Short mmCIF file of C-alpha atoms in Angstrom, two decimals:
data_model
loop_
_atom_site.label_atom_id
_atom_site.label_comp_id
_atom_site.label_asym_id
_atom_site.label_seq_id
_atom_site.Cartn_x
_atom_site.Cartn_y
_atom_site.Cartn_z
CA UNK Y 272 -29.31 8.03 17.60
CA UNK Y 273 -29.04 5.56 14.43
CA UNK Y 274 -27.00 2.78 14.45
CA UNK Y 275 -26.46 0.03 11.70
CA UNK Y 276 -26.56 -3.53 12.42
CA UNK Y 277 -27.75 -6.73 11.01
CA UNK Y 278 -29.89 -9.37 12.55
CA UNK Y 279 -28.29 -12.93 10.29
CA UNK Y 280 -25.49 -13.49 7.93
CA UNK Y 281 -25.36 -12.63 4.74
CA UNK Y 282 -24.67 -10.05 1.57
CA UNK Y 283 -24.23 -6.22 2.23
CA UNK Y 284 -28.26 -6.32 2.21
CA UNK Y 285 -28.61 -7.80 5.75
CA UNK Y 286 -27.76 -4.42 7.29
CA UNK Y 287 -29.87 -1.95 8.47
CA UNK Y 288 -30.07 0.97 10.22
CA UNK Y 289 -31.88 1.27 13.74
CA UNK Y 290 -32.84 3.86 16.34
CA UNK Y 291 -30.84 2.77 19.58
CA UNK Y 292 -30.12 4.78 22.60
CA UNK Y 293 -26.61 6.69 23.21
CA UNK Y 294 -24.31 5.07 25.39
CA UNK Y 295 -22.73 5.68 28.42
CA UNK Y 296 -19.07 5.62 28.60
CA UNK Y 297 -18.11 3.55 31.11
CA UNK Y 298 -14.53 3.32 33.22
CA UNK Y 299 -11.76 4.20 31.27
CA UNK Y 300 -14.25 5.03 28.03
CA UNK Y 301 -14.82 8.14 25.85
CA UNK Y 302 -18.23 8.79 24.22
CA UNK Y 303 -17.49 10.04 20.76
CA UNK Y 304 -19.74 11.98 18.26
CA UNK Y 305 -18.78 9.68 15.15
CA UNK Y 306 -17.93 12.47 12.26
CA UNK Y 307 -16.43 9.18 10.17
CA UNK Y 308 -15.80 5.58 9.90
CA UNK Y 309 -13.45 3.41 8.01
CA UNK Y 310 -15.02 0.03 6.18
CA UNK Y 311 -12.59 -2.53 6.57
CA UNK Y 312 -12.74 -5.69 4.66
CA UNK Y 313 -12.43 -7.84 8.06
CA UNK Y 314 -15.71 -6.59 9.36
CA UNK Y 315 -17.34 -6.64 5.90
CA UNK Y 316 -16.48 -10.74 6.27
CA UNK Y 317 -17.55 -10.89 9.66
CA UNK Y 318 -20.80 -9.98 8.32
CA UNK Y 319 -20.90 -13.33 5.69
CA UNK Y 320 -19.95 -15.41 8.92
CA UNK Y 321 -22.51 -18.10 9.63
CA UNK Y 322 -22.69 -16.85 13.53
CA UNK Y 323 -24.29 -15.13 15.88
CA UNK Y 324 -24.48 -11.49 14.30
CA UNK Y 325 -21.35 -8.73 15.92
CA UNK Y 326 -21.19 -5.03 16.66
CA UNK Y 327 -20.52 -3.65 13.59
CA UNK Y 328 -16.82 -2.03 15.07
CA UNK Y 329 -13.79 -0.67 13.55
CA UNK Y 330 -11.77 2.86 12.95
CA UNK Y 331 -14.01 5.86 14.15
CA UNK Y 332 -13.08 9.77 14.10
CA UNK Y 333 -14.70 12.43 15.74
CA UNK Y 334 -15.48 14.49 18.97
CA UNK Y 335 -15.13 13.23 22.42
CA UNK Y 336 -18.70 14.62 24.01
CA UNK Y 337 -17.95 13.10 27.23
CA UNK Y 338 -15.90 10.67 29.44
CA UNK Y 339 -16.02 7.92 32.04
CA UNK Y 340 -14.43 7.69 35.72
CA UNK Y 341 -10.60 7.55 35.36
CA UNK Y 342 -10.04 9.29 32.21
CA UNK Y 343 -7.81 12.13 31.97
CA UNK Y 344 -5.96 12.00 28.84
CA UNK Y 345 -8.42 13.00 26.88
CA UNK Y 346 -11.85 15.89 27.65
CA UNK Y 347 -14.93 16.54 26.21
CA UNK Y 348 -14.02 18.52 23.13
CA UNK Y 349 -10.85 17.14 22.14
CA UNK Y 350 -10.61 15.36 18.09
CA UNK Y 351 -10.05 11.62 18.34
CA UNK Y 352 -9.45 9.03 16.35
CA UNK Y 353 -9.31 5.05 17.68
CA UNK Y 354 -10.55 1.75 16.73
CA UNK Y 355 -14.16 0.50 18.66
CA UNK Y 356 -14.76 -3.05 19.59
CA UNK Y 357 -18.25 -2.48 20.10
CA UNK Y 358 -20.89 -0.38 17.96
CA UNK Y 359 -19.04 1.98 15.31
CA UNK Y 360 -21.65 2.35 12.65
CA UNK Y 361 -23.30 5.05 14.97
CA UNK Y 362 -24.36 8.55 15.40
CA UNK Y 363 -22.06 7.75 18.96
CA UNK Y 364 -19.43 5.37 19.86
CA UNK Y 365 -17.80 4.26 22.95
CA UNK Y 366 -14.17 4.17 22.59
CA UNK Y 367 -11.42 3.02 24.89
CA UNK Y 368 -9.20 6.07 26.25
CA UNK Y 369 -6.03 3.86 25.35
CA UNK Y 370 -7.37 3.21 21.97
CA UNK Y 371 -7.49 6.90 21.12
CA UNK Y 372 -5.41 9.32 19.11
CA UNK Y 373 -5.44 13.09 19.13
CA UNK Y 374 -6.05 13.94 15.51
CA UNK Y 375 -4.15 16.97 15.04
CA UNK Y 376 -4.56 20.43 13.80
CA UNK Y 377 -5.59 20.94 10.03
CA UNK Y 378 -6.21 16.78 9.49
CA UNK Y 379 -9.63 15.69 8.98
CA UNK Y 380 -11.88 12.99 10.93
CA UNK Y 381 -12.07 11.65 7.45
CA UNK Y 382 -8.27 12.37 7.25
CA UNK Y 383 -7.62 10.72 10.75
CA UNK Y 384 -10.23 7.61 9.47
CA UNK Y 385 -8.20 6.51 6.42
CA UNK Y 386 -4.66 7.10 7.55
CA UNK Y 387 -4.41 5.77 11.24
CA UNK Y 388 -5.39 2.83 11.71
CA UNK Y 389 -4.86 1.33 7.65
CA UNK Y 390 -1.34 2.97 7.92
CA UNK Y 391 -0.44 1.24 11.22
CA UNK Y 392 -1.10 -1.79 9.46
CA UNK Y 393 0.71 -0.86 6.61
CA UNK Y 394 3.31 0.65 8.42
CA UNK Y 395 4.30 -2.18 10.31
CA UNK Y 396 3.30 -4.70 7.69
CA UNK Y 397 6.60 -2.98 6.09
CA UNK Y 398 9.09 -2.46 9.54
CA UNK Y 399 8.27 -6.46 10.04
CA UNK Y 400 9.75 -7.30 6.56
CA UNK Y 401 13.04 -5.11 7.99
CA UNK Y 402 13.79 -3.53 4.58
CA UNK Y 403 16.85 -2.43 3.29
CA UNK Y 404 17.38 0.43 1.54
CA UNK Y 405 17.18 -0.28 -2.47
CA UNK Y 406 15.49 -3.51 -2.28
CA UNK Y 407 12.53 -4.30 -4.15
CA UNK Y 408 8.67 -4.72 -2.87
CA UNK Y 409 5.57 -6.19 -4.12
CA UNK Y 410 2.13 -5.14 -2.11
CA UNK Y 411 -0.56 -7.34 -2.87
CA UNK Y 412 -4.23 -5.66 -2.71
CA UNK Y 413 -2.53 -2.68 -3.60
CA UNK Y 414 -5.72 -0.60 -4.08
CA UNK Y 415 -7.10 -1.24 -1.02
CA UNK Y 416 -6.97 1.08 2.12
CA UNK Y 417 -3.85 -0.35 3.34
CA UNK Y 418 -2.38 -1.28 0.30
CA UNK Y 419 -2.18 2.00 -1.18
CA UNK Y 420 -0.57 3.14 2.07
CA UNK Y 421 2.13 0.46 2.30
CA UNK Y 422 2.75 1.03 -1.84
CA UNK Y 423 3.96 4.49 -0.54
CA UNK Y 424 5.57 3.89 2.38
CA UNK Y 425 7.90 0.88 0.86
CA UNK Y 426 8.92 3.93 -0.90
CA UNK Y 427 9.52 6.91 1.72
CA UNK Y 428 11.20 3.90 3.05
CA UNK Y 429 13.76 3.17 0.21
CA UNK Y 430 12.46 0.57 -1.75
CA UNK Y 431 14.05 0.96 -5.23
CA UNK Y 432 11.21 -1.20 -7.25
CA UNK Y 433 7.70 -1.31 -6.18
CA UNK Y 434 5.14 -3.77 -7.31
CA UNK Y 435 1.81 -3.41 -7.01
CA UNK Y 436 -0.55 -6.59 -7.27
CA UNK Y 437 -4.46 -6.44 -7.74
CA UNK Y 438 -7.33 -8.15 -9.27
CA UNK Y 439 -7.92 -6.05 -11.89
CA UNK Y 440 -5.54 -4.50 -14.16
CA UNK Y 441 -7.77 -1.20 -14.71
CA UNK Y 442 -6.38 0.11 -11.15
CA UNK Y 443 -3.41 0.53 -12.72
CA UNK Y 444 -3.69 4.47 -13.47
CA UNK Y 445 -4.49 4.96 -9.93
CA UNK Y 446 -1.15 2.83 -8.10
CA UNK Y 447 1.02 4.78 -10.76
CA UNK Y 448 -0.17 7.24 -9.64
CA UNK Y 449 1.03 6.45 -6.32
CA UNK Y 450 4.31 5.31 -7.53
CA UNK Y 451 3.96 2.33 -8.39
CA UNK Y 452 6.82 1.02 -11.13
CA UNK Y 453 4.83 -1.62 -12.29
CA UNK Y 454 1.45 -3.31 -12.26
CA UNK Y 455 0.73 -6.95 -11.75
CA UNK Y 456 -2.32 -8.98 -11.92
CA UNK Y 457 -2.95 -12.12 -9.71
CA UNK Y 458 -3.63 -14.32 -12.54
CA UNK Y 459 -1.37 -13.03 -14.29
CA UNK Y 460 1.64 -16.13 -15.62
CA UNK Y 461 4.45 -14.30 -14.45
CA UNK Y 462 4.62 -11.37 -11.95
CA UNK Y 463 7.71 -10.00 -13.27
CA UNK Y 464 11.28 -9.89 -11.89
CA UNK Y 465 11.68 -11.22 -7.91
CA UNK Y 466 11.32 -9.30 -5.29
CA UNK Y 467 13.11 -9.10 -2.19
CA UNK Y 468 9.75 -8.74 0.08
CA UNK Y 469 6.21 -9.14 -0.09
CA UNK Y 470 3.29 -7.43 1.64
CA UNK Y 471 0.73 -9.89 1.35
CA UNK Y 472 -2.99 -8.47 2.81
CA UNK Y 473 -5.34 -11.68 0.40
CA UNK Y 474 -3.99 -14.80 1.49
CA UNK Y 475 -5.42 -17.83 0.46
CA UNK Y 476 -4.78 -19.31 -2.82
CA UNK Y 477 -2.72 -15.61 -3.47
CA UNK Y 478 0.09 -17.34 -0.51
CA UNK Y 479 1.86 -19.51 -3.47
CA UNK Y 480 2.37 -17.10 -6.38
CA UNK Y 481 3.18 -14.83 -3.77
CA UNK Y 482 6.05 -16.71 -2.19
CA UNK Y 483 6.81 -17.93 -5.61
CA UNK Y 484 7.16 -14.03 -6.38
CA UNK Y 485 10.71 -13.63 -4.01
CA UNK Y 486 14.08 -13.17 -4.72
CA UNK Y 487 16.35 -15.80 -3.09
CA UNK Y 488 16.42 -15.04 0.42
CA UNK Y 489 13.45 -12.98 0.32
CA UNK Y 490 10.51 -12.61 3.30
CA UNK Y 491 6.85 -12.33 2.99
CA UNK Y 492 4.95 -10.85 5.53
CA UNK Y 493 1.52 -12.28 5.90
CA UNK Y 494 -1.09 -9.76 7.68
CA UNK Y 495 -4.25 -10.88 5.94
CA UNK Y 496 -7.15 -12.54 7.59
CA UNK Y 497 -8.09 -14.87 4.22
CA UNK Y 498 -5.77 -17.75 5.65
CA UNK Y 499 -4.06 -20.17 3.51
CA UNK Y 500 -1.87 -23.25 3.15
CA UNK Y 501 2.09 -22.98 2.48
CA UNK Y 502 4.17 -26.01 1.62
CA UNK Y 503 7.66 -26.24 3.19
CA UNK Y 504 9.15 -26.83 -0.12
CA UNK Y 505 8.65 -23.54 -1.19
CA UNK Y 506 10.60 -21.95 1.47
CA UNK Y 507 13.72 -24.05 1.11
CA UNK Y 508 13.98 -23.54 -2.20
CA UNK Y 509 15.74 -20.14 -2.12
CA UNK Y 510 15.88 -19.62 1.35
CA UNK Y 511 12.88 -17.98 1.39
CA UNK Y 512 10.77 -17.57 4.89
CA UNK Y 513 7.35 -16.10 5.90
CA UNK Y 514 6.33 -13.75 8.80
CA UNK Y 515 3.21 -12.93 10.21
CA UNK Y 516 2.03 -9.98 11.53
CA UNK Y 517 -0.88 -8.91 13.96
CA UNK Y 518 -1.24 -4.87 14.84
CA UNK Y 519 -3.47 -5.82 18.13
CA UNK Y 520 -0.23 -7.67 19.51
CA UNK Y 521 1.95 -4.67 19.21
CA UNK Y 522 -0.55 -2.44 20.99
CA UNK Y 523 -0.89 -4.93 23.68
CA UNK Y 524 2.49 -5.35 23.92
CA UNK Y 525 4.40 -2.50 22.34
CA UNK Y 526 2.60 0.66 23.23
CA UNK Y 527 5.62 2.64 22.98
CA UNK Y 528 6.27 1.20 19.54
CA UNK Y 529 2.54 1.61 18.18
CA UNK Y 530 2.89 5.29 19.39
CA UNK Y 531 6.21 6.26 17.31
CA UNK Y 532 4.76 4.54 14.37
CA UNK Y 533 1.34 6.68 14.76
CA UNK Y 534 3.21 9.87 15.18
CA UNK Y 535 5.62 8.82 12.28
CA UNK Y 536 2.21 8.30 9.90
CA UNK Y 537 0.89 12.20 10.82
CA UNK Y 538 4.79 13.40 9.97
CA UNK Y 539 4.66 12.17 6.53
CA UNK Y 540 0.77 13.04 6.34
CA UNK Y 541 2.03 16.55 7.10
CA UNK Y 542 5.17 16.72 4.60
CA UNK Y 543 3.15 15.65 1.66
CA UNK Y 544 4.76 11.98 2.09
CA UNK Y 545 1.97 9.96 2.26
CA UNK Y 546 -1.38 10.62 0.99
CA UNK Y 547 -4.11 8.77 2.18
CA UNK Y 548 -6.51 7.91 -0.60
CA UNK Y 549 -10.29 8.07 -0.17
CA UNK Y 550 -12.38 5.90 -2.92
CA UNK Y 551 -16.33 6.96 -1.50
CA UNK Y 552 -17.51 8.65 1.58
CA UNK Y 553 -21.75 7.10 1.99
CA UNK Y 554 -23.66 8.21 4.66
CA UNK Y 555 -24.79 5.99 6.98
CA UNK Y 556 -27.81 4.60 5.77
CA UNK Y 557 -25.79 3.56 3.08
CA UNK Y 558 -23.80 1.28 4.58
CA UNK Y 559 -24.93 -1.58 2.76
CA UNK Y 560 -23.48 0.16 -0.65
CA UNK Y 561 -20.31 0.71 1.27
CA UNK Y 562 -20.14 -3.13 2.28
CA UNK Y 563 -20.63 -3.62 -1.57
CA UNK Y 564 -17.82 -1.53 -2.88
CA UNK Y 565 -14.94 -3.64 -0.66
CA UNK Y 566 -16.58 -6.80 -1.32
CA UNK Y 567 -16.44 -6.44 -4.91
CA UNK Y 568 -12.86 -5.22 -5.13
CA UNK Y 569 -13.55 -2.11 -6.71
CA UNK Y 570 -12.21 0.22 -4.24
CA UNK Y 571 -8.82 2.67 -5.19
CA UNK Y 572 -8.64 3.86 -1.64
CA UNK Y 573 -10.31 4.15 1.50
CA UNK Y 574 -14.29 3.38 2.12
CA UNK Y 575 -16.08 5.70 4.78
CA UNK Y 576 -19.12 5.94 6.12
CA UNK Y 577 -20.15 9.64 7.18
CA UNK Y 578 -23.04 9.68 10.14
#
């Protein structure tokens, strides 16, 4: 089978794509035929890191073709969709029996790729910012897989005013599209009238406007893997406070939880309510292109890779 890895840090131009054997699943492991895979901008970083090189892992869809010793949720045939710690960008994956979601009838691996996974993140992004119904939102990276997710759901969810923030103003067509009310641009002066929450996935210098960006009272919730520096001061003025949100710690600790919110995403999938978004699908050997498109921000949607 092929597989993509890289062999040092650097640019999208490090990876490469190599003949490696298929695996075995192990205990507790399904072996998937990978029909697509979601580029997310964590493992595009991972790949600038100066460390050892990582499996190249993230959101997979496709066929389970066979199972290891303990597994009987799931059989060799069912549609799955789950996120892989180890090798992804593959002809085959290995993925965890608990990790995995049926993918139902009339959906898409490409479907199940960019609404899952970038929706649970979106999804309870926006339940951790508890928000009420007519309040106001901003969503920061508001083009990107999640963000264009979480721009909807703020609204399915009630949100009376949503703002989208992005880098560059020309994305604007595309989040109106969405519903967005208005448009916002990170160096922009001013980002308009407060907001009673933020949905922050950038981080870093982004934190300050961002915070400076809420209503009295208002919450940001920080999910973003950029990191970044807040000062006190701009909490207590206004009341203002900052949460921070993992999705790995509610699937360790909330299966129950991470399961209604996955079934939720598929109900408003299937009502028309949310329409995941995809930007490019590349085929494998292009994976380096793929890498390219999320590092450079140009992205309205979701980036797949189709083995």
């Amino acid at each position: 089978m092929r597989r993509v890895q890289y062999q040092r840090s650097g640019g999208p131009e490090v990876l490469e794509v190599v003949s490696a054997e298929v695996p075995t699943p192990g205990p507790g492991e399904l072996l998937v035929r990978v029909d697509a895979v979601g580029v997310t901008l964590p493992v595009v970083r991972k790949v600038r890191e100066p460390r050892e090189p990582i499996a190249l892992g993230g959101e997979v869809a496709g066929e389970v073709v066979a199972v290891g010793e303990g597994v009987t949720s799931c059989m060799p045939g069912y549609r799955v969709t789950g996120l892989v710690f180890g090798h992804g960008y593959a002809d085959y994956a290995l993925l965890s029996a608990a990790m995995a979601s049926p993918i139902p009838d009339g959906a898409s691996a490409v479907d199940a790729v960019a609404l899952v996974r970038s929706g649970l993140v979106a999804l309870g992004a926006l339940d951790a910012a508890n928000p009420k119904a007519d309040e106001s939102a901003l969503i920061t990276a508001a083009a990107s897989g999640v963000g264009h997710l979480a721009l909807q759901l703020a609204r399915v969810r009630g949100a009376a005013r949503v703002v989208a923030a992005v880098s560059d103003l020309a994305k604007a067509d595309f989040l109106r599209g969405l519903g967005a009310d208005e448009v916002v641009a990170y160096d922009q002066e001013s980002w308009g009238e407060p907001v009673d929450y933020v949905l922050d996935a950038v981080g870093g210098d982004l934190l300050t406007p961002a915070i400076g960006a809420l209503a009295p009272g208002g919450r940001l919730v920080a999910y973003s893997s950029g990191g970044g520096t807040i000062q006190a001061y701009d909490l207590l003025v206004g009341a203002k406070s900052v949460i921070g949100f993992q999705l790995a710690r509610i699937a360790r600790n909330s299966p129950d939880l991470y399961e209604h919110w996955r079934q939720e995403l598929w109900q408003y999938f299937a009502s028309g309510l949310l329409r995941p978004v995809v930007h490019a699908e590349f085929p494998l050997e292009d994976a380096a292109e793929a890498h390219a498109v999320i590092e450079n921000r140009s992205n309205l949607g979701k980036v797949i890779l189709i083995p």
